[in-house]
Amino acid sequence: MVSVSEVVGCCPLDCQDTCSWVARVEDGHVTSVTGRRDHPFTRGVLCAKVNDFQTRTYANDRLLHPLRRTGPKGSGEFERIDWNEALDLIADRFLGVIKSDGPEALMPLYYLGTMGTMQRHSLRRIFTGLGASNIHGEVCGASMASLSQEGHPIGFDPEETADSRLIILWGVNMLATCHHHWQFVKQARQKHGARVIAIDPRRTQTARQCDQHIAIRPGTDAIFATSMAHVMLAEGIADLDYIKRTASDFEEYCEQAKAWPPERAAEVCGVEPETIINLAREFASADPAVIRTGVGPQQNIQGESYIRSLSALACLGGHWAKRGGGLIAETNPDYDDAAAAALHLAPANTRSIDLSSLGVSLSDRSLLPAIKGLMIWGMNPAVTIVDTNRVRQGLVREDLFTVAVEHFMTDTARFADVVLPSTTQLEHFDIVHPWGHHYISANNPAVDPVGEAKSHGEIMRLLAPRFGLTDPLFTETDEQIAAHALPAYVDIGELKDIGFVKASPPRPSPVDSEMKLKFTSDILEPPRTAGLRLLSPKAHYFLNSTFANMPRQRQSEGNPVVQMNSRDAAESGLSDGQVVRVHNERGEFVSTLSVTDDIVAGAISVGGKWWSVPVETNVVANMLSPSLWSPGGQPAYNDTFVTVEAVAASAVA
Ligand SMILES: Nc1nc2c(c(=O)[nH]1)N[C@H]1C(S)=C(S)[C@@H](COP(=O)(O)OP(=O)(O)OC[C@H]3O[C@@H](n4cnc5c(=O)[nH]c(N)nc54)[C@H](O)[C@@H]3O)O[C@H]1N2
Ligand SMILES: Nc1nc2c(c(=O)[nH]1)N[C@H]1C(S)=C(S)[C@@H](COP(=O)(O)OP(=O)(O)OC[C@H]3O[C@@H](n4cnc5c(=O)[nH]c(N)nc54)[C@H](O)[C@@H]3O)O[C@H]1N2
Ligand code: SF4
Ligand SMILES: [Mo]
């Protein structure tokens, strides 16, 4: 008889939606994962990336044993070693670095490969315990994080969207990246006849489902929004009482808006003046309107101006006053993820390094001490960090000892000295909080670790004694580590049984806050237009670079293509289906051209974060992106300017 059980868990990926799932286990093997129908936000449907998650756990190319490098860095040549050897080697090399260069020459590097609290934060404890350099910063939406820190409200319960009367999907490809929110958009249409408008330089699958698509020139959104404010102020349709009570700089903000009449802004944004005027009127009269933004429009040097201009609009329209109204950039539940990291173990004034400028940090000779020991988990920086050529130049340094904890031999892991196999979500306990709704989810392990994979909590427990770290925090179980992040009113036993719990923070009400908000943008300039701007949005079947190696997802995504507007193609003498070389002073890639009016002129786009290996899909957009950040630390992925040329047929063959 086959033994069958169902285990409650959740998706670990860096996606707004954090779906709750049930893993079906037959004779100790997971045979399927299915979305939980009773989850009020994700409602039983896993996305096209994840609905066969078990194939990732059981993939042929999964890393199942520790490895030690045998060839040159980056070559991917390794030999199998056992865990004791691997951990002793790591301890020996890291202790050596501490002796020669001090503990700050060690650096942990992690991002959101998994959003599970235990997997993200347990290994940090080793580094805080050793007094290593800390890291800060974001490679995703640093602009929204920095505005949130200033006190701007940037999210509310997205289930309220069902009561919105006007929904502006501003630079968010909802049907590809966070599709569970769409049901509430649909409800608003059915219940209230809500209008839905997309603002995006690309006619995405989401834009096609909207009532209107405004094809904006990328990087001009803050000017568009400020011009909407101009119209609202000039026509006397703004909620002056509301904005005056929330702004710290009302007069200055009005002056800035005055400088952007629709005729001037329209020229910069590549739209008609009427488009701005009509949207301003519609926005002012909607009762209420919500602006739902994504990360695409933040990823340039004016990222903070963009979020600030939207925050100003939400107050100028008085929309926060009503259920369903305001701004949504991210919506976090009441949860303190970093509480699991045991930051108090770190000595005072430990150096902190911005993870988004890793390339600079690894190659900066004036950095004292230089980074000599690095451990990377939940991140693929050789693909996802700006100016990734520079990251790779750093990772190849012979005086740097790198450990990668991974599931697969990614572009980054190929540069490591030691690779440790990590468990997947089906093999460990964790707790995950979303950034697109308010339900915290528990993930119970469905099966024992495959091969010799270990959870990060287990790796922490094995490493700590090798470093003489004796605090009781280093012996905590995975469950105890994750539980630090829960609010006091959530019972972990109940959470494990039920699978999810809603933990909503209070609805923002900026008008009642003591804190006054700055609405005037620091940078509000027409962006550069010379050259073609390269956008690198999310792919439907990948989660950033995760899944780029998985056969099913790769086949569904097809090969990488470069989208170009027909006007640009005609000007450059290029045609649909041609093989092209996309290049600039930093790097290049070769891909197939798709000539389409689904993207505005002046911009091209390559969807997805592909790996350099295999060579057929070696399209790493960040090989071309610049070492450039907004003042708030937002990597300016979209401020990449390139030339596109045909590749001679002989060169392709
Ligand atoms: N399928 C899938 N889902 C994902 C991910 C994934 O990789 N694949 N990644 C997850 C992560 S980490 C994140 S951060 C979210 C991101 O979710 P989204 O923000 O929805 O994703 P992006 O594709 O980065 O950007 C959204 C849109 O912004 C547009 N855009 C680019 N520049 C501009 C601009 O200057 N102005 C305007 N108005 N629009 C612009 C792009 O054309 C794109 O359609 O998705 C998450 N979900
Ligand atoms: N050009 C350009 N660059 C971008 C973006 C863009 O739009 N354009 N988007 C940016 C954004 S929004 C984001 S969020 C970042 C994402 O950048 P990254 O955080 O680097 O995300 P991924 O590329 O998905 O890589 C995550 C890695 O974590 C690994 N992983 C997953 N789960 C686990 C685990 O449990 N344990 C361990 N040890 N490893 C695990 C996966 O196998 C994968 O290799 O990229 C950014 N980079
Ligand atoms: S990636 Fe997002 S939509 Fe897909 S299963 Fe995970 S949480 Fe759900
Ligand atoms: Mo992201």
XYZ file of C-alpha atoms and ligand atoms in Angstrom, residues 14 111-112 139-141 295 299 435 538 544, ligand 4:
12
model
C 10.272 36.668 -3.972
C 18.839 38.534 -1.053
C 15.411 37.133 -1.805
C 18.378 45.463 -5.535
C 14.602 45.443 -6.028
C 12.576 48.536 -5.049
C 9.225 48.133 -9.539
C 14.655 51.188 -11.481
C 4.861 41.875 0.149
C 10.285 40.135 -15.495
C 14.276 36.687 -11.798
Mo 12.260 42.298 -6.965
